[in-house]
Amino acid sequence: MAKTSLLFGIHMHQPVDNFRWVIDHAVEVCYKPFFEVASQYPQFRFSLHCSGWLMEQIAQFHPEVYALIKTLVEGGSIELFGAGYYEPILSTIPSRDRIAQIERLNKSIRSGFSQTPKGVWLTERVWESSLIRDLYRCGIEYTVMDDYHFQCAGFDEAVLDGYYMSEEGGEKLGLFPISKKLRYALPFLNVNKAIEAITSYCRENDSAAIIFDDAEKFGMWPGTYEWVYEKGWLVRFIEAVLADPSIEPMHYGEYFRTRRPRGIAYLPNTSYYEMGEWSLRADDALKLEEFKQEMGHQRYEEEGVKFLKGGIWKNFFVKYPESNRLHKRMLELSAQRETVGEGEFDINLYKLQTNDPLWHGVFGGLYLPNLRDNAYRYLIRCEDIRYRGKQVVVSDQNELDGYDKVKIVVPKVIFRFDAAYGGQMVEFDSRQECFNWQNTLTRRKEAYHRQILEGGKTQEARAVEDGIDTIHNMAVEIDDSIRETVIYDWYLKNSFIDHISDGSFDLQRFKRCDFREYGDFANQPFEAGYTQEKVTFSRDGGLYFPEKAFARLEKHYIPSVEGIGFEITFSTDDERVLNYVLEHNFHFADYKALRINGADAEEEGMSVQTDRLEIIDGYLNKRLLLRFSQPCDIYYFSLKTLSQSEKGFDLSTQGISFAAVFAFSKTISIRGELEVFDV
């Protein structure tokens, strides 16, 4: 009887330094019950990848689960896969860091489990052929990716039942295509249908049914704990696999050693299909969905998937400037490794390279403030090591847009300003607390907002007979309260943003971002210049009524012991009475622990004719003081984004937006300080 080799693998990962309760919950409802069931069937062979940081947490805080894994490895049930230790997207980090992270995890696996990985997990299945050389240097012989990767290169689904070989400069790597059919079947279909999906790959000798997917689908995704464990899906599935004479559970390594490849394959830069959709800008993602519907589901699955593609993973750096900023700062720091030295700097750099805060799809990712806070914590630790004992002003063009980014480093704070975005402040780092008060996120259009704005449900729920639906197809009820939170900003939510408006500017227009804007300074580039004593940004622009009136804006930032001083001068030929609005957006770890100008922070508020904005950050025990040379009205509101998550939608507070409003005619000059003090 011809047999199908079942190559079954699971991938375990949690964001680095994620909340302890999240890790404990994952262990309780997913990892622990999975390995407890697997330990009852030692003849069920499968593969496992677990990110290095998560395995540390399991070993330290859940030793019984670690012991279960170790027993299964030693008994021959588990083949361990390598990867980057802190789960980076390998193609987005420098080669030297890529090799170091893979070797760090390999060393940990050898030490803890006496295995040397020959297979590697590609984080989010992001593939670029340039990886082959570094994987080869790390002793890696094969990897896994979606069948979609192969279909993008012209392969038919029917031939994707084994591995293919590829090369880069003559260095080789085996490529296993993960079956989309199996990804959507396990564990969501009933056991009989899941077995049918596996045996459908029994098409010739040496055929393989290939599945390597998130372990979190087996207990953490909505509805899966009850289905997989309480209703016994996993037990019945494993028993059905072992009882079926046409299925042989096998490790990837054994299959690779004992079976010939199906052929050769050269694959384009890509990830799984859904990631390609998510990496597109909202309007393009909606157009892609329209094209799919026009083609029809069956025709798309059979033919269109080869030609109708989304974007590549690195598009997230284009789609989200906040993501690009983190990534390019990481590259800047990586280039300093040789001058700074190894040790503490390296560990923080590698943690900074974790993928989770850099993108957004069905999970929160970039939209989760705590993940970005973690990334900035590692970044600031690296910077503090780099600038230990120094006070400097430095410039770079690491974000590839041709405009200077100027950094002011003083004893307590690191400030960073961007000439491409109005000479605005894009980092406001506490060196002591390793916290970035400028870690805000702009409210922007996402493709899934269309269903929210149109009302009803996000999609029609699918009827699933004797099974459960996947997270990608779950319907979510939408009500008016959610719809009202969908607001878009037309400029990035940095600080020291310059608006020119009129007397109609008020709190509600500021909150809705629909106030009148006459100037071209809030989202346009400035010219930059700097010395060790002063940083200067300037722009010759205009006011538009709609006829253009010449206008010039110049601002200076001056380093001081406690922070920075600033001088802003605006002048125009137009003689109307207007409002100059200086906007700041500050991010905090705990918004309930804030006091603003002497009162507890509310969802929105204002201070009339004041010359200061004083914020007490009770969480970090710091006082942020923004002083002005003349009185102004200050409006503020909680900056919130509505994002998709595995549970439906999350309304997250990304910061507080402040607007200091000054009336003027023809010219205005404002001086002040932004300083940080201990409470």
XYZ file of C-alpha atoms in Angstrom:
679
model
C 0.000 0.000 0.000
C 1.284 3.437 -0.933
C 1.780 5.599 2.129
C 1.581 9.317 2.759
C 4.322 10.692 4.979
C 2.701 13.121 7.414
C 5.177 15.899 8.133
C 3.469 17.595 11.062
C 5.035 20.612 12.741
C 4.011 23.310 15.202
C 5.537 26.734 15.812
C 5.444 28.336 19.279
C 6.086 32.023 19.822
C 5.088 34.904 22.063
C 6.338 38.486 21.702
C 9.559 39.053 23.626
C 8.808 40.369 27.137
C 5.079 39.891 26.627
C 2.897 40.111 29.744
C 3.453 37.207 32.132
C -0.276 36.483 32.320
C -0.358 36.033 28.538
C 2.455 33.471 28.702
C 0.787 31.671 31.603
C -2.504 31.602 29.724
C -0.813 30.244 26.582
C 0.814 27.479 28.600
C -2.423 26.596 30.367
C -4.764 26.430 27.372
C -2.360 25.492 24.583
C 1.228 24.365 25.142
C 0.788 22.212 28.241
C -2.316 20.286 27.071
C -0.787 19.754 23.619
C 2.362 18.110 24.985
C 0.385 16.184 27.584
C -1.674 14.612 24.808
C 1.406 14.045 22.617
C 3.209 12.301 25.482
C 0.500 9.620 25.472
C 1.448 8.709 21.882
C 5.260 8.597 21.624
C 5.005 6.992 18.189
C 3.374 10.153 16.822
C 6.350 11.954 15.352
C 6.241 15.671 14.785
C 8.476 18.724 14.514
C 8.631 21.715 16.818
C 9.956 25.218 16.649
C 9.863 27.354 19.795
C 11.408 30.824 19.862
C 14.355 31.073 22.223
C 12.828 33.628 24.577
C 9.599 31.642 24.949
C 11.519 28.448 25.720
C 13.394 30.412 28.413
C 10.061 31.393 29.965
C 8.736 27.843 29.835
C 11.916 26.433 31.388
C 11.923 29.009 34.194
C 8.249 29.348 35.059
C 6.703 26.128 33.750
C 9.378 23.454 34.280
C 6.829 20.631 34.051
C 6.063 21.617 30.449
C 9.771 21.954 29.656
C 10.277 18.452 31.075
C 7.465 17.109 28.857
C 9.141 18.582 25.764
C 12.526 17.209 26.808
C 11.081 13.730 27.341
C 9.433 13.780 23.906
C 12.682 14.933 22.286
C 14.764 12.291 24.042
C 12.218 9.612 23.121
C 12.479 10.469 19.442
C 8.995 11.988 19.060
C 10.100 15.568 18.405
C 12.462 17.017 15.821
C 13.478 20.548 16.799
C 13.762 23.364 14.240
C 16.008 26.385 14.576
C 15.361 30.060 13.754
C 16.468 33.464 14.970
C 16.591 33.289 18.771
C 14.321 36.285 19.365
C 12.113 35.580 16.342
C 13.235 38.253 13.866
C 12.148 38.377 10.249
C 15.491 37.036 9.031
C 15.494 38.965 5.754
C 15.172 42.317 7.582
C 18.255 42.096 9.797
C 21.926 42.281 8.787
C 23.699 39.070 7.832
C 25.989 39.094 10.881
C 22.986 39.395 13.227
C 21.076 36.745 11.290
C 23.881 34.235 11.746
C 24.374 35.195 15.399
C 20.674 34.770 16.226
C 20.402 31.381 14.470
C 23.578 30.104 16.106
C 22.387 31.332 19.502
C 19.203 29.244 19.214
C 21.109 26.257 17.799
C 23.479 26.392 20.764
C 20.563 26.559 23.193
C 18.895 23.544 21.549
C 22.115 21.524 21.651
C 22.629 22.405 25.300
C 19.070 21.754 26.464
C 17.947 18.930 24.187
C 21.099 17.383 22.641
C 19.845 18.015 19.107
C 21.426 20.067 16.347
C 18.733 21.581 14.119
C 19.005 20.920 10.407
C 15.688 22.610 9.641
C 14.851 26.255 10.196
C 11.547 28.025 10.787
C 11.174 31.236 8.783
C 9.391 33.774 10.956
C 6.017 34.531 9.342
C 7.286 32.378 6.464
C 8.992 35.442 4.959
C 11.269 34.189 2.199
C 14.073 35.825 0.254
C 16.610 33.737 -1.613
C 19.425 35.844 -0.143
C 18.867 33.900 3.099
C 20.291 30.692 1.641
C 23.962 31.554 2.114
C 23.591 32.442 5.791
C 21.393 29.419 6.489
C 24.001 27.223 4.808
C 26.741 28.733 7.003
C 24.663 27.819 10.073
C 24.424 24.172 9.024
C 20.775 24.420 7.959
C 19.726 21.971 5.240
C 16.005 22.671 4.760
C 13.198 25.043 5.634
C 9.407 25.279 5.346
C 7.188 27.828 3.634
C 3.673 27.944 2.216
C 2.606 26.233 -0.978
C 1.579 29.778 -1.957
C 5.288 30.637 -2.285
C 5.601 27.919 -4.915
C 2.386 28.851 -6.679
C 3.695 32.411 -7.035
C 6.566 30.878 -9.002
C 4.169 28.956 -11.282
C 3.938 25.560 -9.554
C 0.612 23.727 -9.504
C -0.755 22.662 -6.123
C -0.979 19.066 -7.342
C 2.823 18.627 -7.439
C 3.536 20.131 -4.025
C 3.700 16.874 -2.068
C 7.433 16.708 -1.392
C 10.421 19.003 -1.079
C 12.332 20.957 -3.732
C 15.928 22.108 -3.853
C 17.132 25.649 -4.400
C 20.492 27.364 -4.362
C 22.139 30.761 -4.121
C 25.663 31.035 -5.468
C 25.914 27.249 -5.433
C 24.977 26.849 -1.766
C 21.936 24.573 -1.408
C 18.757 24.476 0.632
C 15.735 22.170 0.679
C 12.303 23.844 0.523
C 9.167 22.166 1.920
C 5.777 23.589 0.802
C 3.225 23.809 3.649
C -0.254 22.857 2.479
C -2.855 25.624 2.711
C -5.533 22.930 2.618
C -4.065 21.359 5.755
C -3.549 24.738 7.455
C -7.262 25.399 7.127
C -8.240 21.814 8.016
C -6.178 21.281 11.192
C -7.618 21.562 13.789
C -10.778 23.182 12.431
C -12.423 20.291 10.551
C -13.708 17.142 12.184
C -11.204 14.305 12.408
C -12.577 12.322 9.468
C -12.277 15.303 7.140
C -8.833 16.128 8.510
C -7.680 12.577 7.729
C -9.200 12.838 4.248
C -7.239 16.041 3.687
C -4.022 14.228 4.645
C -4.667 11.111 2.538
C -5.524 13.278 -0.478
C -1.745 13.668 -0.824
C -1.283 9.932 -1.402
C -0.770 10.566 -5.120
C 2.392 8.553 -5.800
C 5.229 6.889 -3.930
C 7.045 9.128 -1.465
C 4.209 11.669 -1.268
C 4.097 13.905 1.785
C 1.279 15.796 3.470
C 3.062 18.868 4.844
C 1.780 21.005 7.704
C 3.760 23.368 9.944
C 1.627 25.974 11.660
C 1.055 28.035 14.799
C 0.717 25.979 17.964
C -1.637 28.683 19.223
C -4.299 27.354 16.855
C -4.464 24.371 19.202
C -6.003 26.097 22.195
C -5.442 29.875 22.115
C -7.503 30.890 19.094
C -11.170 31.581 19.867
C -13.131 28.373 20.419
C -10.159 26.051 19.944
C -9.492 25.030 23.557
C -12.968 23.543 23.923
C -12.783 21.933 20.481
C -9.228 20.573 20.610
C -9.069 19.398 24.240
C -12.420 19.405 26.014
C -14.148 17.749 23.045
C -11.103 15.584 22.354
C -10.218 16.569 18.786
C -6.451 16.181 19.263
C -6.678 12.764 20.899
C -9.011 11.461 18.184
C -6.833 12.993 15.460
C -3.592 11.401 16.663
C -5.277 8.046 17.190
C -6.793 8.219 13.694
C -3.397 9.035 12.167
C -1.716 6.141 13.960
C -4.527 3.749 13.054
C -4.481 4.581 9.345
C -2.064 2.257 7.488
C -1.774 4.757 4.629
C -0.315 7.506 6.872
C 3.183 7.453 8.333
C 4.093 10.278 10.759
C 7.653 11.315 9.980
C 10.157 14.009 10.851
C 11.158 16.467 8.147
C 14.775 15.464 8.599
C 14.092 11.774 7.965
C 12.049 12.552 4.867
C 14.785 14.888 3.585
C 17.485 12.237 4.080
C 15.565 9.299 2.623
C 13.520 10.807 -0.220
C 14.607 12.445 -3.438
C 13.547 16.031 -4.150
C 10.660 16.697 -6.534
C 12.868 19.052 -8.520
C 14.362 22.516 -8.276
C 12.605 25.743 -7.343
C 13.513 29.425 -7.397
C 10.944 31.371 -5.449
C 10.140 35.103 -5.314
C 10.259 37.271 -2.202
C 6.989 36.494 -0.470
C 5.193 35.322 2.654
C 1.812 33.653 3.086
C -1.103 35.045 1.090
C -2.847 36.823 3.975
C 0.387 38.635 4.831
C 0.539 39.897 1.262
C -2.917 41.420 1.708
C -2.090 42.966 5.073
C 1.097 44.610 3.814
C -0.809 46.553 1.145
C -2.149 50.027 1.775
C -5.841 49.959 2.587
C -7.161 51.042 -0.818
C -4.957 48.538 -2.640
C -6.022 45.724 -0.310
C -9.662 46.534 -1.051
C -8.972 46.500 -4.799
C -7.226 43.146 -4.490
C -10.293 41.720 -2.751
C -12.529 43.102 -5.530
C -10.370 41.412 -8.170
C -10.611 38.109 -6.298
C -14.389 38.375 -6.121
C -14.598 39.240 -9.801
C -12.493 36.199 -10.660
C -14.566 33.909 -8.441
C -13.361 31.769 -5.539
C -12.872 28.517 -7.453
C -11.038 30.079 -10.375
C -8.845 32.066 -8.032
C -7.902 28.949 -6.030
C -7.167 26.959 -9.200
C -5.449 29.575 -11.375
C -5.551 33.110 -10.048
C -3.339 32.513 -7.030
C -0.332 32.333 -9.394
C -0.955 35.797 -10.770
C -3.048 37.800 -8.313
C -0.694 38.676 -5.481
C -0.467 41.079 -2.608
C 2.617 42.902 -1.399
C 5.824 41.693 0.213
C 6.531 41.802 3.938
C 8.879 44.787 3.725
C 5.949 46.864 2.453
C 5.072 47.309 6.138
C 7.991 49.747 6.329
C 6.343 51.761 3.559
C 2.817 51.459 4.947
C 3.730 52.381 8.533
C 6.426 55.067 9.067
C 6.391 54.160 12.781
C 7.498 50.636 11.847
C 10.112 51.912 9.430
C 11.486 54.207 12.119
C 12.025 51.288 14.510
C 13.585 49.155 11.804
C 16.026 51.808 10.584
C 17.013 52.678 14.145
C 17.775 48.978 14.637
C 20.020 49.019 11.559
C 21.766 52.129 12.872
C 22.469 50.404 16.175
C 23.546 47.152 14.545
C 26.233 49.088 12.681
C 27.633 50.187 16.075
C 28.272 46.679 17.396
C 32.000 46.689 16.681
C 32.579 50.088 18.278
C 30.399 49.432 21.334
C 31.438 45.838 21.998
C 29.489 42.679 22.659
C 27.531 41.569 25.691
C 24.622 43.613 27.056
C 24.435 45.679 23.867
C 24.043 42.552 21.719
C 21.238 41.055 23.791
C 19.214 44.267 23.643
C 19.888 44.624 19.915
C 18.678 41.080 19.243
C 15.533 41.646 21.316
C 14.909 44.845 19.370
C 14.950 42.752 16.186
C 11.884 40.704 17.177
C 9.203 40.928 14.494
C 5.983 41.542 16.439
C 5.917 45.363 16.762
C 6.819 45.903 13.097
C 3.626 44.779 11.335
C -0.121 44.356 11.651
C -2.587 41.807 10.327
C -5.264 39.831 12.142
C -3.218 40.272 15.330
C -2.469 43.613 16.984
C 1.273 43.798 16.344
C 2.265 47.403 15.658
C -1.039 48.610 17.108
C -0.215 47.195 20.560
C 1.540 49.965 22.530
C 3.199 47.541 24.955
C 4.992 45.757 22.108
C 6.337 49.053 20.780
C 7.286 50.045 24.332
C 9.300 46.842 24.636
C 11.078 47.527 21.346
C 11.967 51.061 22.398
C 13.177 49.796 25.762
C 15.771 47.608 24.018
C 16.603 50.442 21.602
C 17.140 52.973 24.410
C 19.260 50.523 26.403
C 21.498 50.161 23.349
C 21.634 53.938 22.945
C 22.446 54.449 26.622
C 25.370 52.033 26.319
C 26.475 53.717 23.102
C 26.396 57.253 24.554
C 27.405 56.456 28.126
C 28.841 59.639 29.647
C 28.355 61.672 26.464
C 26.278 64.708 25.480
C 26.213 65.027 21.703
C 24.270 66.200 18.669
C 24.483 63.774 15.721
C 22.760 63.361 12.367
C 22.006 60.467 10.040
C 19.930 59.583 6.962
C 19.193 55.986 7.925
C 15.536 56.077 6.886
C 16.520 56.317 3.203
C 14.400 59.393 2.395
C 17.343 61.750 1.896
C 16.495 63.970 4.875
C 18.498 64.393 8.058
C 17.417 62.896 11.361
C 19.091 64.898 14.116
C 19.598 63.460 17.582
C 20.208 65.472 20.737
C 21.657 63.374 23.567
C 21.659 64.981 27.031
C 22.158 63.326 30.450
C 18.500 62.390 31.072
C 16.892 62.356 27.637
C 17.512 61.482 24.000
C 15.588 63.617 21.495
C 15.358 62.852 17.798
C 14.007 65.173 15.094
C 13.125 64.497 11.457
C 13.634 67.030 8.682
C 11.401 64.973 6.358
C 8.445 65.559 8.707
C 8.491 69.246 9.540
C 11.543 69.179 11.792
C 9.278 67.416 14.277
C 10.244 65.405 17.332
C 9.999 61.677 16.611
C 11.703 60.328 19.741
C 11.579 61.540 23.341
C 13.495 58.906 25.292
C 14.006 58.695 29.029
C 17.463 57.218 29.421
C 16.801 56.241 33.049
C 13.418 54.572 32.473
C 14.153 53.370 28.905
C 10.785 54.728 27.793
C 9.880 56.736 24.679
C 7.182 59.339 25.402
C 6.960 59.925 21.652
C 5.935 56.332 20.901
C 2.568 57.299 19.396
C 0.690 55.858 16.436
C -1.182 57.744 13.725
C -4.860 57.002 13.113
C -4.957 55.675 9.571
C -7.244 53.848 7.184
C -7.185 50.058 7.268
C -8.960 47.804 4.782
C -11.133 46.211 7.472
C -12.555 49.627 8.400
C -14.802 49.418 5.343
C -16.960 46.743 6.954
C -17.141 48.821 10.133
C -18.255 51.953 8.315
C -20.777 50.051 6.194
C -22.386 48.540 9.286
C -23.669 45.073 10.176
C -21.048 42.353 10.500
C -17.484 42.275 9.259
C -18.452 39.295 7.103
C -20.996 36.543 6.962
C -20.227 33.725 9.359
C -19.651 30.429 7.584
C -21.599 27.371 8.588
C -19.136 24.686 9.673
C -20.511 21.182 10.012
C -19.012 19.336 12.996
C -16.085 21.711 13.253
C -15.110 25.295 14.061
C -14.295 28.267 11.870
C -10.814 29.729 11.512
C -9.932 33.127 12.863
C -9.831 34.490 9.304
C -13.558 33.857 8.756
C -15.142 34.771 12.079
C -17.925 37.368 11.969
C -17.942 40.294 14.401
C -20.977 42.421 15.214
C -20.500 46.155 14.585
C -22.388 48.908 16.382
C -22.444 52.694 16.143
C -20.142 53.197 19.124
C -17.347 51.349 17.312
C -18.039 53.161 14.041
C -17.632 56.578 15.652
C -14.061 55.773 16.680
C -12.856 55.484 13.067
C -10.983 58.757 12.505
C -8.042 59.337 10.162
C -5.131 61.726 10.571
C -3.639 63.371 7.486
C -0.243 63.891 9.150
C 1.952 61.802 11.461
C 1.318 62.170 15.172
C 4.778 63.410 16.158
C 5.495 66.497 18.301
C 6.381 70.101 17.535
C 3.892 69.966 14.647
C 3.115 73.389 13.156
C -0.458 74.216 12.114
C -1.840 77.507 10.844
C -5.602 77.682 11.398
C -8.178 80.306 12.386
C -10.673 81.067 15.124
C -12.777 78.031 14.238
C -10.135 75.714 15.666
C -11.564 73.999 18.750
C -11.250 70.769 20.719
C -13.763 68.732 18.700
C -12.299 69.758 15.332
C -8.852 68.953 16.673
C -10.059 65.526 17.844
C -11.731 64.725 14.507
C -8.756 66.112 12.570
C -11.074 68.189 10.362
C -9.944 71.696 11.357
C -9.002 74.271 8.738
C -5.354 74.093 7.806
C -3.931 76.995 5.785
C -0.237 76.208 6.003
C 2.003 73.627 4.373
C 4.209 72.946 7.380
C 2.552 70.054 9.239
C 3.507 67.284 6.823
C 6.196 68.762 4.560
C 10.005 68.602 4.749
C 12.215 71.276 6.301
C 15.849 72.121 5.697
C 18.127 71.082 8.553
C 21.346 72.356 10.043
C 23.070 71.732 13.335
C 26.018 72.391 15.592
C 26.720 71.013 19.043
C 24.958 74.075 20.473
C 21.824 74.264 18.315
C 19.686 72.353 15.804
C 17.823 74.420 13.201
C 14.953 73.491 10.876
C 13.418 75.940 8.392
C 10.943 76.011 5.530
C 9.929 78.631 3.011
C 6.336 77.655 2.410
C 2.960 79.275 2.137
C -0.546 79.887 3.376
C -3.419 79.010 1.035
C -6.787 80.840 1.144
C -6.796 79.368 -1.621
C -4.450 81.942 -3.133
C -0.946 81.494 -1.827
C 0.687 83.917 0.574
C 4.399 83.490 1.272
C 5.252 82.181 4.739
C 8.412 81.096 6.514
C 8.829 79.004 9.613
C 12.056 78.501 11.483
C 12.634 76.550 14.667
C 15.670 75.953 16.824
C 16.258 73.271 19.450
C 18.924 73.961 22.079
C 20.334 71.202 24.351
C 20.084 71.818 28.104
C 20.837 69.819 31.240
C 17.195 68.851 31.839
C 16.031 68.637 28.204
C 15.880 71.166 25.389
C 15.007 74.786 24.817
C 13.201 75.810 21.645
C 12.629 78.963 19.602
C 9.942 79.053 16.894
C 9.417 81.991 14.531
C 6.668 82.190 11.915
C 6.109 85.063 9.500
C 3.873 85.669 6.503
C 2.936 88.447 4.087
C -0.755 87.924 4.850
C -2.277 90.311 7.415
C -5.200 88.212 8.688
C -5.585 87.280 12.330
C -4.843 83.573 12.500
C -4.021 80.864 15.004
C -0.628 79.258 15.229
C -1.179 75.781 16.717
C 1.774 73.870 18.119
C 0.827 70.205 18.470
C 2.473 67.594 20.662
C 1.564 63.916 20.979
C 2.866 62.085 24.029
C 2.611 58.401 24.856
C 2.437 56.926 28.368
C 2.518 53.471 29.926
C -0.450 54.099 32.259
C -2.965 56.795 31.344
C -4.777 56.429 34.667
C -1.650 57.604 36.484
C -1.465 60.998 34.728
C -2.110 64.513 35.947
C -2.314 67.366 33.444
C -1.830 70.923 34.701
C -2.751 69.936 38.228
C -5.817 67.784 37.513
C -6.357 64.081 36.809
C -6.210 63.386 33.079
C -9.587 62.996 31.374
C -10.549 61.699 27.935
C -10.382 65.308 26.765
C -9.922 68.723 28.295
C -8.453 72.220 28.039
C -6.489 74.873 29.908
C -7.178 78.536 29.133
C -4.473 81.210 28.867
C -1.634 79.291 30.430
C 2.070 79.436 29.700
C 2.812 75.812 30.527
C 1.805 72.220 30.065
C 2.793 70.156 33.080
C 2.286 66.394 32.961
C 2.908 64.189 35.988
C 3.643 60.658 34.821
C 2.763 58.719 37.974
C 3.829 55.401 36.456
C 7.419 56.510 35.796
C 7.459 59.179 38.556
C 8.529 61.854 36.106
C 7.347 65.418 35.501
C 7.255 66.582 31.893
C 7.233 70.374 31.687
C 6.557 72.262 28.461
C 6.874 76.026 29.019
C 6.057 78.857 26.627
C 7.166 82.486 26.543
C 3.564 83.674 26.173
C 0.140 82.374 27.253
C -1.997 80.115 25.068
C -5.071 77.893 25.170
C -4.266 74.184 25.387
C -6.672 71.481 24.176
C -6.086 67.774 24.619
C -7.763 64.436 23.883
C -6.962 60.728 24.106
C -5.565 59.507 20.795
C -7.180 56.126 20.073
C -6.963 53.671 17.207
C -9.387 50.940 16.197
C -7.535 47.854 15.052
C -8.312 44.272 14.160
C -7.421 41.495 16.593
C -8.023 37.768 17.027
C -11.045 38.647 19.190
C -12.582 41.165 16.785
C -11.539 44.795 17.264
C -9.449 46.612 19.849
C -9.744 50.290 20.758
C -6.267 51.226 21.993
C -5.031 54.464 23.506
C -1.888 55.398 21.589
C -1.185 58.717 23.284
C -2.574 62.105 24.212
C -2.734 64.871 21.611
C -2.086 68.406 22.845
C -2.669 71.607 20.880
C -1.250 74.921 22.145
C -3.140 77.727 20.347
C -1.649 81.211 19.889
C -3.434 84.067 18.079
C -1.225 86.238 15.830
C -1.085 88.476 12.790
C 1.771 88.381 10.252
C 4.406 87.120 12.676
C 4.797 85.209 15.916
C 7.829 84.176 17.931
C 7.621 81.609 20.726
C 10.361 80.457 23.051
C 10.212 77.733 25.629
C 11.606 74.567 27.162
C 10.714 70.896 27.199
C 12.270 69.381 30.279
C 12.012 66.254 32.423
C 12.280 66.155 36.211
C 11.917 63.494 38.884
C 8.696 63.698 40.871
